[in-house]
Coordinates of C-alpha atoms in Angstrom, one line a residue:
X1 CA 50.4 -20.1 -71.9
X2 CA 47.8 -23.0 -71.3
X3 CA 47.4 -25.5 -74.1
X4 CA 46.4 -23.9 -77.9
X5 CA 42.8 -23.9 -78.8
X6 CA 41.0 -24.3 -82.2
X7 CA 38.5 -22.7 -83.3
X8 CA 36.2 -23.5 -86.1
X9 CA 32.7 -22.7 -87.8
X10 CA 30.0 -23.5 -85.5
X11 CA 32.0 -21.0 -83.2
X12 CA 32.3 -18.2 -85.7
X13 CA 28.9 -18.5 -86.9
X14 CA 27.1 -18.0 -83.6
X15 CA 29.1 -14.8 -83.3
X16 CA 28.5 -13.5 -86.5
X17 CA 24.7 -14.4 -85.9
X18 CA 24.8 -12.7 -83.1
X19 CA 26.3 -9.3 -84.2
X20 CA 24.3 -9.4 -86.9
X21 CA 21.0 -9.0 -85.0
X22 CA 22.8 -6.9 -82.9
X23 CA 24.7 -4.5 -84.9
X24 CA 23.0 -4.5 -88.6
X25 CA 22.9 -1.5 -91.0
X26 CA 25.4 1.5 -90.7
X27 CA 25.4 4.0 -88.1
X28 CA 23.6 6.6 -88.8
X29 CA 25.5 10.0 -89.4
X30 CA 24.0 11.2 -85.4
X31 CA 24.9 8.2 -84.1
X32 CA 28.3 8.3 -81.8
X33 CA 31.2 6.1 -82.7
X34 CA 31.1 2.7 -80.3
X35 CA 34.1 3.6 -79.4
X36 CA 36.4 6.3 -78.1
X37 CA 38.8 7.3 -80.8
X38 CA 42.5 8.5 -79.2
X39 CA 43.6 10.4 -81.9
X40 CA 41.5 12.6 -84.3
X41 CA 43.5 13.7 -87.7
X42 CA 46.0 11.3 -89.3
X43 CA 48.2 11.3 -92.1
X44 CA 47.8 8.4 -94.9
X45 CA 50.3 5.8 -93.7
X46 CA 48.4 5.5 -90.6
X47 CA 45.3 4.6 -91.7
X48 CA 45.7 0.9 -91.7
X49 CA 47.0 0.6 -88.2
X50 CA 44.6 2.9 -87.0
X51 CA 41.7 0.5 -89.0
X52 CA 43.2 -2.6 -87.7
X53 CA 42.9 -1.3 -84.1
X54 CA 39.2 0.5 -84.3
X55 CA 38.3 -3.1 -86.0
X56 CA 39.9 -4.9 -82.9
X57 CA 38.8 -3.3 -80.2
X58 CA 35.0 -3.5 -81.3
X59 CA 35.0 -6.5 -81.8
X60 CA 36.7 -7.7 -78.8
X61 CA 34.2 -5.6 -77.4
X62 CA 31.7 -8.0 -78.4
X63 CA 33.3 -11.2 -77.7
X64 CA 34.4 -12.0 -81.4
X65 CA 36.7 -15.1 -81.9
X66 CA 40.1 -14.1 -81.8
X67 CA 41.7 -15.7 -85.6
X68 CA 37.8 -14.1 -86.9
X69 CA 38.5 -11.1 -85.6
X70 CA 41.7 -10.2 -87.8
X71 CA 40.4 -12.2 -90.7
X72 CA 37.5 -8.9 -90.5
X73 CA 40.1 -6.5 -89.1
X74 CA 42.2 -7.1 -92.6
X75 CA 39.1 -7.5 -94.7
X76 CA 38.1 -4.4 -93.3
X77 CA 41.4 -2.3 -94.0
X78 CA 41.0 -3.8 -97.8
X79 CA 38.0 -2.4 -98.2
X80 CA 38.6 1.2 -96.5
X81 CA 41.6 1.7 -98.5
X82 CA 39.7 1.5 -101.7
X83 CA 37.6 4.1 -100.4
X84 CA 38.2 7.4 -101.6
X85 CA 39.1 10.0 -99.0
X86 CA 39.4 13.4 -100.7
X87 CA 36.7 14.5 -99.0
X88 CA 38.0 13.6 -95.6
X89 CA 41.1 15.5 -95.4
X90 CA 41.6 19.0 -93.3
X91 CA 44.2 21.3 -93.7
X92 CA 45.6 21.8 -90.0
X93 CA 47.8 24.6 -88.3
X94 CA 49.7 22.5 -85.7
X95 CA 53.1 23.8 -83.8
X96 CA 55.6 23.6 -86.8
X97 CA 53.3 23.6 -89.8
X98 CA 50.4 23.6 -91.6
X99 CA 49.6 19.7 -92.7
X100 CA 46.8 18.5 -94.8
X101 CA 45.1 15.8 -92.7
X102 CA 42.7 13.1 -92.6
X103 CA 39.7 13.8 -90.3
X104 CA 39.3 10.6 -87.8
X105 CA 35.6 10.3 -87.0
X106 CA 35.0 10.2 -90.9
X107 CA 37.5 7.7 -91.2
X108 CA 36.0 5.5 -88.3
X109 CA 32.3 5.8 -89.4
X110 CA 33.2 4.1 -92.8
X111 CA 35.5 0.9 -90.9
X112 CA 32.6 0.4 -88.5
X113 CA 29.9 0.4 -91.2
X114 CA 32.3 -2.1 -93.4
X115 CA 32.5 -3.9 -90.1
X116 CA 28.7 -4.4 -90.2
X117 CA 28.8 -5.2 -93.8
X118 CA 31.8 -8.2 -93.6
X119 CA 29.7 -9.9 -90.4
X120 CA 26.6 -9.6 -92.7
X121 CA 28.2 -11.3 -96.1
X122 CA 30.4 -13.7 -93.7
X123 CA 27.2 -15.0 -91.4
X124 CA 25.7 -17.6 -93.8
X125 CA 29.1 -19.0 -95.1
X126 CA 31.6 -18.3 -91.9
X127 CA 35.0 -18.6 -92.4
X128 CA 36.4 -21.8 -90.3
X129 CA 40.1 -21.7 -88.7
X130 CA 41.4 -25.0 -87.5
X131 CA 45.2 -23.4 -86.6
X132 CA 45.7 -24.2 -82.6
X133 CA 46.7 -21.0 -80.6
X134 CA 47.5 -20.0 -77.1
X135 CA 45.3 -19.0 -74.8
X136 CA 47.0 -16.1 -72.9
X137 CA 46.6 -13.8 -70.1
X138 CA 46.9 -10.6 -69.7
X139 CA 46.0 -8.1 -66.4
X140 CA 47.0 -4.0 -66.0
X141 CA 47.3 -2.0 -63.5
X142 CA 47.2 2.2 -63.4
X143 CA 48.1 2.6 -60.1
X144 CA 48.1 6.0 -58.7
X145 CA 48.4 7.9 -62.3
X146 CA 45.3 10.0 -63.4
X147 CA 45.0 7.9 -66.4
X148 CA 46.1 4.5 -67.7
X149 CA 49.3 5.2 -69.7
X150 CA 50.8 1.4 -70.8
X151 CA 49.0 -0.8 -73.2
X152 CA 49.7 -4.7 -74.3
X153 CA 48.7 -6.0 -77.4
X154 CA 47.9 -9.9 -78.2
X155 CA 47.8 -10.9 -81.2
X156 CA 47.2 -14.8 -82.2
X157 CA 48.7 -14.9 -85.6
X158 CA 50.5 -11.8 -87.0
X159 CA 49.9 -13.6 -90.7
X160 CA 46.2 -12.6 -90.8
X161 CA 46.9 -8.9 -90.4
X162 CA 49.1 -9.1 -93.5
X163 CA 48.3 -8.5 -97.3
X164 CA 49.7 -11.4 -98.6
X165 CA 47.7 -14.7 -96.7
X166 CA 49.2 -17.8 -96.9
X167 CA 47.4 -20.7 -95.0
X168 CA 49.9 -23.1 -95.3
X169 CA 52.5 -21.7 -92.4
X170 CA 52.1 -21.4 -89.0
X171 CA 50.8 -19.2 -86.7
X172 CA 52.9 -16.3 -85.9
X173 CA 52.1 -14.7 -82.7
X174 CA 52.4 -11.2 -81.2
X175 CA 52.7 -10.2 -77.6
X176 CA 54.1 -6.6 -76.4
X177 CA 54.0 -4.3 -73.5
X178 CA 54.0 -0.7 -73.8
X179 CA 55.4 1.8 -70.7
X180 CA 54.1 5.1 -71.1
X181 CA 55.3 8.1 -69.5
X182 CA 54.5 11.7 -69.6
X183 CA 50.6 10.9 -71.5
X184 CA 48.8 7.8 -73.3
X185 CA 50.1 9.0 -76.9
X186 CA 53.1 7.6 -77.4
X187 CA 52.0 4.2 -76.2
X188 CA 48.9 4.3 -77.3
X189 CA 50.5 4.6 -80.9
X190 CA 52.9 2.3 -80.6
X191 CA 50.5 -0.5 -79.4
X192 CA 48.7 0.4 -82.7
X193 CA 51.6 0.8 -85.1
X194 CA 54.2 -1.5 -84.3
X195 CA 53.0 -5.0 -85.6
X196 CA 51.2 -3.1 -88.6
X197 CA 55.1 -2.0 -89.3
X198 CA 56.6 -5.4 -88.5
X199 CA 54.3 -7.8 -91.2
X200 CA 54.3 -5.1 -94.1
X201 CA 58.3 -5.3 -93.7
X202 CA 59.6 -6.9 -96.9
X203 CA 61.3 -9.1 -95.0
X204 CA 59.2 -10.1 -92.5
X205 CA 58.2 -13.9 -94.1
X206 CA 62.4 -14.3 -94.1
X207 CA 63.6 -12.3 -91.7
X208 CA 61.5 -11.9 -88.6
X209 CA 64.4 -10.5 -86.2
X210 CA 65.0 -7.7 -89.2
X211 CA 61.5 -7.0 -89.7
X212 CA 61.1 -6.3 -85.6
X213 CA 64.1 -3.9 -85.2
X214 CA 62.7 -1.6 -88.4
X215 CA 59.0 -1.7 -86.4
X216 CA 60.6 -0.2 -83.4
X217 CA 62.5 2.0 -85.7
X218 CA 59.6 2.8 -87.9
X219 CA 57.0 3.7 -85.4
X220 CA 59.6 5.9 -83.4
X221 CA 60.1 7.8 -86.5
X222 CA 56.1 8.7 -87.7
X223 CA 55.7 9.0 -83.5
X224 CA 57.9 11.5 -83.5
X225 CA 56.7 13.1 -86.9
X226 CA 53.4 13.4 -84.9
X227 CA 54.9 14.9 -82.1
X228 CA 56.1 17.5 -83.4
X229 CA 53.4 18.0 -85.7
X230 CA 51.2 18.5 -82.3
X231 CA 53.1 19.2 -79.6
X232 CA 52.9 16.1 -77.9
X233 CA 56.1 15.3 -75.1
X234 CA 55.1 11.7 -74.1
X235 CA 57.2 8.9 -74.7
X236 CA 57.0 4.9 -74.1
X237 CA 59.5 2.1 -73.1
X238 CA 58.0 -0.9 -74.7
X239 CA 59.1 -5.1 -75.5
X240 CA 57.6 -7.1 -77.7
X241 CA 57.7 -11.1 -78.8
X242 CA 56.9 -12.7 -81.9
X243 CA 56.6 -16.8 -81.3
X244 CA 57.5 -18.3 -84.7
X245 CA 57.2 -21.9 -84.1
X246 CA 60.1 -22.9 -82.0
X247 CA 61.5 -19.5 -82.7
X248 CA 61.2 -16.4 -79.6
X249 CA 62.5 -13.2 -81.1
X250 CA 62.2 -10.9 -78.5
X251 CA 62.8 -6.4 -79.4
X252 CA 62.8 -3.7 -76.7
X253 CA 63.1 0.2 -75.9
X254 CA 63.6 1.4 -72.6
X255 CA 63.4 -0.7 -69.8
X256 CA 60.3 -2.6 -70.1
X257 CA 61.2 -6.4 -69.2
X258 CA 59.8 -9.5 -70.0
X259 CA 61.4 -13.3 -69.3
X260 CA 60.7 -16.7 -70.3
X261 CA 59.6 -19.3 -67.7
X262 CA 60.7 -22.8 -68.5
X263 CA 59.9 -26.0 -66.2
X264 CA 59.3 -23.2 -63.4
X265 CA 63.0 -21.4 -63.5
X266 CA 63.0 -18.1 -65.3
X267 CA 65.4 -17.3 -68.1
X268 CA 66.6 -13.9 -69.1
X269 CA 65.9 -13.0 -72.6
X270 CA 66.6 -8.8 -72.5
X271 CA 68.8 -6.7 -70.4
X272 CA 66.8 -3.0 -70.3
X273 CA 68.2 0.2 -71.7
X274 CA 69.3 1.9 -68.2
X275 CA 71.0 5.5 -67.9
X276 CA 73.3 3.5 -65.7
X277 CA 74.1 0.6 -67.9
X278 CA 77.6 1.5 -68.6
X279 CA 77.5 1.0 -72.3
X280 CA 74.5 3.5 -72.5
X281 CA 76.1 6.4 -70.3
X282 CA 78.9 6.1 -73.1
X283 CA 76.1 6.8 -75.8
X284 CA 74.6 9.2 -74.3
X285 CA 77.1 11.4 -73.4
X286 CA 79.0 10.9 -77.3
X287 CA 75.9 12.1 -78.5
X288 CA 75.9 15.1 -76.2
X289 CA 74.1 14.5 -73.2
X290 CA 74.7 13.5 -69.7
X291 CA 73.5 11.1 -67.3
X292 CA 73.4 12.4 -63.9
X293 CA 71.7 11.1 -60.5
X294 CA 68.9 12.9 -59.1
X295 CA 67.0 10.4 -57.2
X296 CA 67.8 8.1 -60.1
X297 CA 70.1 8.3 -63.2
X298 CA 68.6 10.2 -65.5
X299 CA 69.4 11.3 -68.9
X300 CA 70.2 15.1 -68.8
X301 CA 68.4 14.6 -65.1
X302 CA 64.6 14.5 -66.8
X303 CA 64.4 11.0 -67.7
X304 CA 65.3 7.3 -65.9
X305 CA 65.3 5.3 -69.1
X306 CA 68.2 6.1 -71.8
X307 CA 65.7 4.6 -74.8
X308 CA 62.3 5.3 -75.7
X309 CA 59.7 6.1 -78.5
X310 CA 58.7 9.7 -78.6
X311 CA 60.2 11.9 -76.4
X312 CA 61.9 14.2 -79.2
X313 CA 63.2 17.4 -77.5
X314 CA 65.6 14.5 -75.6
X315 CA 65.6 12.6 -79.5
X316 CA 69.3 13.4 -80.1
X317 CA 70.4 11.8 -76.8
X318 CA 68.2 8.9 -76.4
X319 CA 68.1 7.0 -79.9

């Protein structure tokens, strides 16, 4: 990470300006979304993450400030909330069950109107952040796969997604990597899940290392819900980082990796979940399954990670 960088009013008003002209009004109900939506019915405790992540990606999209952009993205999820969405919900026949739904597209056409209408109150009287963050990198490759599976997420300050703000602490930040296998759900969800479930933790201002484990644990178990619910078989090995001050806590699943460079030697901060990491084979096979080589270790010789999110006809072996 190069040296933090602050960012304050003249910055966040030339954006908002800027959008403004651009993007004013609300869409109009022919109008496609200005974005491609990944999943399309959700239940109620996935509205916000889905909100915060529509929000994001827009206005990444158009080169928003980074601390602006999730001072609007938690604005925005304020505002949908109070919104009332009888009239959005479908009643489904999926694999299991019939579920009463919430439609999507109706969803988004709302948060991307609110969007409009937070850059047009904020424009005149723009919000200025003086908190110093990191600039950070990212780069992804797909490879040979049909379609991008992993994601990352990088989030500046994991505070300003929360309900509670308090401008007197520091910047929290955010950084994971997400492994997909088997399709872009799992991942996909994860990367838009996981920090929603880590700052709503109630002990997440006290307990950061707690507050990360449940998130993992959390966003398995709606994952999996939605699995289920629609058939899906992907899964996603993932690590993630929150940088507290002089604090790294550091949570994975599977063998994604991730290390910390110091004064150019590199320190070992993990040690991935491998079918042939002793400790796992012992797991595995208490819980009833087996890990046997064909080409690699596998659990029950389908899969070469012993832990991941999704993947729930091998969920008895593999949490």
């Amino acid at each position: 990470m190069a040296e933090p960088q602050r960012q304050d009013c003249s910055v966040n008003r030339a954006f908002l300006e800027e959008f403004v002209a651009n993007h004013s009004g609300p869409l109009n109900p022919d109008e496609p979304l200005p974005i491609r939506l990944v999943t399309y019915y959700l239940t109620d405790d996935e509205v916000e993450g889905e909100v915060v992540d529509w929000t994001l990606e827009y206005l990444r999209k158009n080169n928003a400030p980074g601390m602006l952009a999730l001072a609007i993205a938690r604005e925005t999820v304020d505002a949908v909330l109070k919104v009332d969405m009888t009239s959005f919900f479908e009643e489904r026949q999926d694999f299991e069950e019939t579920s009463l739904l919430i439609c999507a597209d109706k969803v988004a056409k709302v948060v991307f109107n609110k969007v409009h209408e937070i850059c047009e109150e904020w424009k005149d009287n723009p919000p200025a952040d003086y908190t110093p963050t990191p600039k950070v990198s990212t780069h992804a490759i797909k490879n040979t796969r049909r379609k991008m599976e992993d994601k990352h997420v990088t989030i500046p300050d994991l505070n300003k997604l929360g309900k509670k703000q308090n401008n007197n602490v520091s910047p929290v930040g955010f950084y994971a990597v997400y492994d997909g296998h088997g399709g872009i759900d799992a991942s996909h969800y994860a990367a838009t899940h996981l920090h929603c479930h880590i700052v709503s933790h109630p002990e997440y201002a006290s307990n950061k290392a707690e507050a990360l484990r449940a998130g993992f644990t959390v966003t398995d178990d709606k994952f999996v819900d939605k699995a289920r619910r629609e058939g899906l078989r992907s899964g996603t090995t993932g690590i993630a980082m929150i940088h507290d001050e002089n604090m790294l806590h550091v949570g994975w699943i599977g063998d994604s990796q991730g290390l910390v460079m110091k004064q150019g030697k590199a320190i070992t901060v993990m040690d991935p979940h491998k079918p042939d990491r002793e400790d796992e084979k012992k797991r595995i096979e208490e819980l009833g399954g087996c890990v046997v080589w064909f080409g690699a270790w596998r659990v029950n010789g389908s899969l070469a990670v012993s832990r991941a999110i999704g993947r729930w006809h091998l969920d008895n072996n593999m949490k």
